[in-house]
Structure formats: C-alpha cells, structure tokens
Amino acid sequence: MDAWEFYKGKNILAPMVRVNTMPTRLLAAEYGADIVYSEELIDRKMMKVKRVENTAWGTVDFIDPDATNDDTAVVFQTTPEEKNRLVMQLGTGDATRALQSAMVAVNDVAAIDINMGCPLKFSTASGAGSALLKKPETVHDILTTLRRNLPAETHVTCKIRLLETIEQTVELARVIEKCGVSAFGVHGRYVGQRPRDAAHWDQIKQVVESVSCPVIANGDVFEYSDFEKIRAETGAAAAMCGRGAMWNQSIFRKEGVIPPRDNLNSLLTKCFEWNHSLKNTKYLTREILIKSTGLENEEGWALNKSKSLADVAGVFNIPANVIGRKRVSNLKRPCEDSVENDENVRVKSSSEQ
C-alpha cells in the first residue's frame, strides 16, 4: 500500500509511554482507529530482546532476557491481527541502533517511526526524542538508513515538534521529506510547551504546505469531530489523538464517546482476556480514573492495593472468569486437538532476525 493510501483521511492513536500497550491499541482499533502506534521503545532494549512466537496466546512477544520479573519481561507484545495498522515507534539517536532495533520487529508491523518530539529527559539524555530536532544530519542519517535497508512495503516515518521559528520547522520538514519517508507527524507544540498550552494548528498548516508527502497532524484532538477539523484546518493527510484517547479510547467512535466507566470496563476486559501485566493494567486504569472519578476514594484505594488481576476485577465488578479468555486453548472447540503448552514457543534472538 502506498503512503497516501495508507495515511489519507486516517484517524490515528498517538504514541504514549506506558499507555500504548496491546490492550489500548486493540480497543482503540475496535472503536475505529485506523492506525495505532506502540509506545516509544528504546533502541538499546529492543536490540537485545528475544522474539517469541507465543503459540499459547497467539501473540508475538519481545522478551527482555535480563528481566527479573514478569511485569518487566515483555518489552513489546503484538498479535497478527494488528500488523497492518501497527506502527512501532523507536527512541533512538543513532542510525545503526535504529536499524538493528527495527529489524527485530519489521515483519510484525506496518511501519517504523522515530520519536523526534519527546522532550522528557529519559528520551533526550541519549540523544533521542526532541534532541534530534536540532540535529538534521543525524535525522537524515537515521531515516535514510532505515529507508535504504527496510523492506519497501514497510513505511518509515518520524514525529516532530515545532522548532523556535516556523522557518526552522519547515527547513527540518524538508530535510525529512528528502529522506524518502512515507509520512511524518507534527505535534503542534514547541518543546517547552505543556499539554495545557494550545496547539498551533496554523503552524502545522504551514508545514503541510511546504512538503509533498503526507503529514499527520497532532494536538488538541479531544472528540471525534476534531479529527476532521484538524485535517480541514491544516490540510494534513491524517489526524492523531493522544490524551483524548488515553482518557477514553472510544473517541475513535464516529457515533460518539461512550461513558468513561463503560470504556474502562472494556479496557479492563481486554487486559484480563490477554492476562496482561498487572502493573500496566493498574497504570492504564489510574490514568482513566484520574480524569473521571479520581483516585482518592474507596475504589482508588482498592485498586492501589490490588495484587492480582483477579483483585482488580473484583474492584470493578468484572467476572474473574474473563481472565485468560484469549488463551488459545480457551478458544478452541472441544472437538479440536489440544494446543501446545506455554513452553512450546518459537524463539529468535534479535541477531537472528
């Protein structure tokens, strides 16, 4: 699929650290998200993971061999059903590491994206994230290396923020386009701006008008109608939503959002079905509750004290029998052969990709 066909008119789940794990991505897609990003995955960690085809769950798991507990073992997890809409975002400041990281999962995703907008120290300290905005030569090196070496059908993209002047932003945008990317995203805020500050759609528009490739507009999309609004006002090919989707994934429903509690129950069901990480399940739940009912109440206190997925299910009155429902053995008909156990998985180290 060419770049314009892949991106034109699409509503996209923006990358968010600790939020864009598999349950969030699957639920957003069910509601209507056309393209979903992973959370930012750090290059050095992805370079050492083992790729596991987990036949017990029908997933592809990227496992940290040095992890000391189950909550940190799975660095990235996906399922074949989302391959054609999934973008893996990498945090990197080096072309060689970017390529090595991308090659680990290139057969499991539709696109590889480079984070060039995150202003947080954990990203910029290694020369990644927004640190790249003022390093056009490094940007060129990373993107051209990926485009030259990855399969032609794998889209290569990046996501930037605004620089100090529109002229600088446009100059960087043109550098990016010349690298042969399929598209790039523009978060309409400066590095120093906070989420509460309004996004500059007018500057995204000027970037769109300066290039010929698809541009993804990001910033202040809080309801379904905003997707079309930001595309119309900026001329961007696609629209991306972050915080609005973190608080309620049903923002992607053209019929309108569902009540926060109904959405939370749907997200928790996804977590339980896939036997998701307890730590991340609690994190996702807290982020939704903070925006709706808050955490300083009996429900919030009980969530914090929960020591298992069954405990969390009890807090929100969700039947515990949904836990593990997506396990392959639970999906097979009684007449079918039994499936392999958890140990029977196919494992590849990153060096074997």
mmCIF file of C-alpha atoms in Angstrom, residues 30-235:
data_model
loop_
_atom_site.group_PDB
_atom_site.id
_atom_site.type_symbol
_atom_site.label_atom_id
_atom_site.label_comp_id
_atom_site.label_asym_id
_atom_site.label_seq_id
_atom_site.Cartn_x
_atom_site.Cartn_y
_atom_site.Cartn_z
ATOM 1 C CA GLU A 30 -12.240 -1.787 17.719
ATOM 2 C CA TYR A 31 -13.691 1.675 18.187
ATOM 3 C CA GLY A 32 -12.397 2.824 14.801
ATOM 4 C CA ALA A 33 -8.722 3.849 14.988
ATOM 5 C CA ASP A 34 -7.245 3.247 11.530
ATOM 6 C CA ILE A 35 -3.592 3.237 12.622
ATOM 7 C CA VAL A 36 -2.187 2.608 16.104
ATOM 8 C CA TYR A 37 1.283 3.381 17.425
ATOM 9 C CA SER A 38 3.197 1.458 20.039
ATOM 10 C CA GLU A 39 4.608 3.315 22.978
ATOM 11 C CA GLU A 40 8.175 4.551 22.462
ATOM 12 C CA LEU A 41 10.534 1.568 22.568
ATOM 13 C CA ILE A 42 14.154 2.310 23.423
ATOM 14 C CA ASP A 43 16.669 1.116 20.840
ATOM 15 C CA ARG A 44 19.182 -0.466 23.219
ATOM 16 C CA LYS A 45 16.470 -2.540 24.862
ATOM 17 C CA MET A 46 14.966 -3.661 21.558
ATOM 18 C CA MET A 47 18.387 -4.698 20.313
ATOM 19 C CA LYS A 48 18.695 -7.362 22.989
ATOM 20 C CA VAL A 49 15.154 -8.745 23.156
ATOM 21 C CA LYS A 50 14.166 -12.231 22.082
ATOM 22 C CA ARG A 51 11.261 -12.515 19.675
ATOM 23 C CA VAL A 52 8.848 -15.199 20.876
ATOM 24 C CA GLU A 53 6.002 -16.615 18.806
ATOM 25 C CA ASN A 54 3.770 -17.491 21.727
ATOM 26 C CA THR A 55 1.526 -20.290 20.496
ATOM 27 C CA ALA A 56 -0.293 -20.479 23.815
ATOM 28 C CA TRP A 57 -1.712 -16.986 23.353
ATOM 29 C CA GLY A 58 -1.376 -16.357 19.624
ATOM 30 C CA THR A 59 0.845 -13.340 20.261
ATOM 31 C CA VAL A 60 4.329 -12.254 19.296
ATOM 32 C CA ASP A 61 6.237 -11.286 22.436
ATOM 33 C CA PHE A 62 9.528 -9.416 22.594
ATOM 34 C CA ILE A 63 11.173 -10.580 25.783
ATOM 35 C CA ASP A 64 13.943 -8.934 27.788
ATOM 36 C CA PRO A 65 16.292 -11.806 28.705
ATOM 37 C CA ASP A 66 17.624 -9.829 31.670
ATOM 38 C CA ALA A 67 14.217 -9.117 33.237
ATOM 39 C CA THR A 68 13.857 -10.152 36.870
ATOM 40 C CA ASN A 69 10.043 -10.352 36.998
ATOM 41 C CA ASP A 70 7.053 -10.970 34.747
ATOM 42 C CA ASP A 71 5.944 -7.335 34.787
ATOM 43 C CA THR A 72 9.125 -6.185 33.035
ATOM 44 C CA ALA A 73 9.837 -9.260 30.909
ATOM 45 C CA VAL A 74 7.610 -8.360 27.948
ATOM 46 C CA VAL A 75 9.046 -5.230 26.343
ATOM 47 C CA PHE A 76 6.601 -5.261 23.435
ATOM 48 C CA GLN A 77 3.697 -7.507 22.539
ATOM 49 C CA THR A 78 1.518 -7.704 19.481
ATOM 50 C CA THR A 79 -0.848 -10.035 17.679
ATOM 51 C CA PRO A 80 -1.046 -10.727 13.939
ATOM 52 C CA GLU A 81 -4.489 -9.107 13.684
ATOM 53 C CA GLU A 82 -2.971 -5.646 14.190
ATOM 54 C CA LYS A 83 0.058 -5.980 11.911
ATOM 55 C CA ASN A 84 -1.391 -3.973 9.016
ATOM 56 C CA ARG A 85 -2.239 -0.975 11.214
ATOM 57 C CA LEU A 86 0.576 -1.077 13.778
ATOM 58 C CA VAL A 87 3.420 1.428 13.879
ATOM 59 C CA MET A 88 6.378 0.653 16.120
ATOM 60 C CA GLN A 89 7.897 3.854 17.484
ATOM 61 C CA LEU A 90 11.575 3.799 18.391
ATOM 62 C CA GLY A 91 13.516 6.067 20.706
ATOM 63 C CA THR A 92 16.969 6.372 19.189
ATOM 64 C CA GLY A 93 19.670 8.862 18.359
ATOM 65 C CA ASP A 94 21.813 6.607 16.193
ATOM 66 C CA ALA A 95 21.228 5.152 12.728
ATOM 67 C CA THR A 96 22.916 1.804 13.390
ATOM 68 C CA ARG A 97 20.941 1.181 16.572
ATOM 69 C CA ALA A 98 17.749 2.341 14.860
ATOM 70 C CA LEU A 99 18.178 -0.205 12.088
ATOM 71 C CA GLN A 100 19.094 -3.050 14.425
ATOM 72 C CA SER A 101 16.061 -2.299 16.578
ATOM 73 C CA ALA A 102 13.728 -2.015 13.611
ATOM 74 C CA MET A 103 14.873 -5.318 12.128
ATOM 75 C CA VAL A 104 13.799 -7.162 15.269
ATOM 76 C CA ALA A 105 10.104 -6.467 14.615
ATOM 77 C CA VAL A 106 9.941 -5.356 10.988
ATOM 78 C CA ASN A 107 7.903 -8.413 9.977
ATOM 79 C CA ASP A 108 5.313 -7.761 12.695
ATOM 80 C CA VAL A 109 4.408 -4.124 11.989
ATOM 81 C CA ALA A 110 3.291 -1.906 9.120
ATOM 82 C CA ALA A 111 5.646 0.979 9.853
ATOM 83 C CA ILE A 112 8.675 2.088 11.841
ATOM 84 C CA ASP A 113 8.527 5.574 13.374
ATOM 85 C CA ILE A 114 11.320 7.558 15.002
ATOM 86 C CA ASN A 115 10.432 9.691 18.011
ATOM 87 C CA MET A 116 11.801 13.185 17.414
ATOM 88 C CA GLY A 117 9.432 15.100 19.654
ATOM 89 C CA CYS A 118 9.536 13.780 23.220
ATOM 90 C CA PRO A 119 11.033 16.468 25.498
ATOM 91 C CA LEU A 120 11.455 14.230 28.553
ATOM 92 C CA LYS A 121 14.926 13.584 29.923
ATOM 93 C CA PHE A 122 14.753 9.789 29.666
ATOM 94 C CA SER A 123 14.492 10.268 25.898
ATOM 95 C CA THR A 124 16.700 13.287 25.253
ATOM 96 C CA ALA A 125 19.579 12.165 27.509
ATOM 97 C CA SER A 126 20.588 9.583 24.923
ATOM 98 C CA GLY A 127 20.268 11.999 22.019
ATOM 99 C CA ALA A 128 16.785 10.777 21.097
ATOM 100 C CA GLY A 129 13.378 12.466 21.165
ATOM 101 C CA SER A 130 13.354 16.243 20.788
ATOM 102 C CA ALA A 131 17.168 16.299 20.986
ATOM 103 C CA LEU A 132 17.076 15.304 17.303
ATOM 104 C CA LEU A 133 15.200 18.437 16.246
ATOM 105 C CA LYS A 134 18.440 20.408 16.079
ATOM 106 C CA LYS A 135 20.487 17.608 14.520
ATOM 107 C CA PRO A 136 19.374 17.490 10.880
ATOM 108 C CA GLU A 137 22.396 15.440 9.819
ATOM 109 C CA THR A 138 21.568 12.747 12.375
ATOM 110 C CA VAL A 139 17.912 12.863 11.342
ATOM 111 C CA HIS A 140 18.971 12.339 7.732
ATOM 112 C CA ASP A 141 21.320 9.500 8.685
ATOM 113 C CA ILE A 142 18.684 7.635 10.703
ATOM 114 C CA LEU A 143 15.835 7.982 8.216
ATOM 115 C CA THR A 144 17.856 7.231 5.085
ATOM 116 C CA THR A 145 19.444 4.211 6.747
ATOM 117 C CA LEU A 146 16.026 2.822 7.620
ATOM 118 C CA ARG A 147 14.548 3.555 4.212
ATOM 119 C CA ARG A 148 17.511 2.021 2.385
ATOM 120 C CA ASN A 149 17.575 -1.188 4.431
ATOM 121 C CA LEU A 150 13.997 -1.986 5.441
ATOM 122 C CA PRO A 151 11.549 -3.750 3.097
ATOM 123 C CA ALA A 152 9.922 -1.420 0.595
ATOM 124 C CA GLU A 153 6.463 -2.249 1.977
ATOM 125 C CA THR A 154 7.444 -1.078 5.481
ATOM 126 C CA HIS A 155 6.605 2.586 5.954
ATOM 127 C CA VAL A 156 9.319 4.745 7.537
ATOM 128 C CA THR A 157 8.153 7.837 9.409
ATOM 129 C CA CYS A 158 9.043 10.173 12.259
ATOM 130 C CA LYS A 159 7.197 12.510 14.613
ATOM 131 C CA ILE A 160 8.478 16.005 15.404
ATOM 132 C CA ARG A 161 7.537 19.096 17.393
ATOM 133 C CA LEU A 162 7.699 22.735 16.350
ATOM 134 C CA LEU A 163 11.059 24.485 16.435
ATOM 135 C CA GLU A 164 11.551 28.058 17.645
ATOM 136 C CA THR A 165 10.532 29.581 14.313
ATOM 137 C CA ILE A 166 8.311 28.349 11.515
ATOM 138 C CA GLU A 167 11.238 28.742 9.142
ATOM 139 C CA GLN A 168 13.299 26.267 11.171
ATOM 140 C CA THR A 169 10.403 23.821 11.336
ATOM 141 C CA VAL A 170 9.841 23.999 7.586
ATOM 142 C CA GLU A 171 13.550 23.519 6.935
ATOM 143 C CA LEU A 172 13.587 20.366 9.070
ATOM 144 C CA ALA A 173 10.394 19.114 7.406
ATOM 145 C CA ARG A 174 12.041 19.381 4.006
ATOM 146 C CA VAL A 175 15.102 17.510 5.248
ATOM 147 C CA ILE A 176 12.805 14.746 6.487
ATOM 148 C CA GLU A 177 10.873 14.562 3.210
ATOM 149 C CA LYS A 178 14.085 14.213 1.197
ATOM 150 C CA CYS A 179 14.942 11.101 3.228
ATOM 151 C CA GLY A 180 12.195 9.222 1.404
ATOM 152 C CA VAL A 181 9.816 8.852 4.352
ATOM 153 C CA SER A 182 6.245 7.740 3.756
ATOM 154 C CA ALA A 183 4.953 10.490 6.055
ATOM 155 C CA PHE A 184 5.814 12.364 9.215
ATOM 156 C CA GLY A 185 3.833 13.614 12.185
ATOM 157 C CA VAL A 186 3.839 17.148 13.555
ATOM 158 C CA HIS A 187 2.863 17.781 17.162
ATOM 159 C CA GLY A 188 1.773 21.406 17.043
ATOM 160 C CA ARG A 189 3.588 22.477 20.203
ATOM 161 C CA TYR A 190 7.077 23.717 20.978
ATOM 162 C CA VAL A 191 9.407 21.577 23.050
ATOM 163 C CA GLY A 192 8.908 23.788 26.089
ATOM 164 C CA GLN A 193 5.124 23.883 25.889
ATOM 165 C CA ARG A 194 2.979 21.870 28.266
ATOM 166 C CA PRO A 195 -0.117 19.880 27.276
ATOM 167 C CA ARG A 196 -2.388 22.575 28.723
ATOM 168 C CA ASP A 197 -0.999 25.076 26.193
ATOM 169 C CA ALA A 198 -2.973 25.308 22.954
ATOM 170 C CA ALA A 199 -1.553 23.546 19.914
ATOM 171 C CA HIS A 200 -0.567 25.697 16.943
ATOM 172 C CA TRP A 201 -2.620 24.300 14.087
ATOM 173 C CA ASP A 202 -1.668 27.304 11.946
ATOM 174 C CA GLN A 203 1.974 26.257 12.019
ATOM 175 C CA ILE A 204 1.122 22.657 11.162
ATOM 176 C CA LYS A 205 -0.674 24.094 8.107
ATOM 177 C CA GLN A 206 2.474 25.923 7.021
ATOM 178 C CA VAL A 207 4.483 22.721 7.335
ATOM 179 C CA VAL A 208 1.907 20.809 5.268
ATOM 180 C CA GLU A 209 2.108 23.448 2.542
ATOM 181 C CA SER A 210 5.916 23.180 2.413
ATOM 182 C CA VAL A 211 6.143 19.472 1.555
ATOM 183 C CA SER A 212 4.572 16.972 -0.820
ATOM 184 C CA CYS A 213 4.433 13.853 1.361
ATOM 185 C CA PRO A 214 1.593 13.041 3.784
ATOM 186 C CA VAL A 215 1.678 14.909 7.106
ATOM 187 C CA ILE A 216 -0.008 13.673 10.293
ATOM 188 C CA ALA A 217 -1.417 16.499 12.430
ATOM 189 C CA ASN A 218 -1.304 16.091 16.213
ATOM 190 C CA GLY A 219 -2.523 18.326 19.023
ATOM 191 C CA ASP A 220 -5.812 19.133 20.785
ATOM 192 C CA VAL A 221 -7.973 16.354 19.356
ATOM 193 C CA PHE A 222 -10.460 15.692 22.153
ATOM 194 C CA GLU A 223 -13.595 14.483 20.347
ATOM 195 C CA TYR A 224 -14.365 12.624 17.151
ATOM 196 C CA SER A 225 -15.232 15.747 15.163
ATOM 197 C CA ASP A 226 -11.777 17.164 15.916
ATOM 198 C CA PHE A 227 -10.164 14.576 13.633
ATOM 199 C CA GLU A 228 -11.817 16.064 10.568
ATOM 200 C CA LYS A 229 -11.480 19.586 11.928
ATOM 201 C CA ILE A 230 -7.698 19.430 12.301
ATOM 202 C CA ARG A 231 -7.338 17.827 8.873
ATOM 203 C CA ALA A 232 -9.502 20.521 7.309
ATOM 204 C CA GLU A 233 -7.764 23.438 9.027
ATOM 205 C CA THR A 234 -4.214 22.215 8.418
ATOM 206 C CA GLY A 235 -4.554 20.315 5.152
#
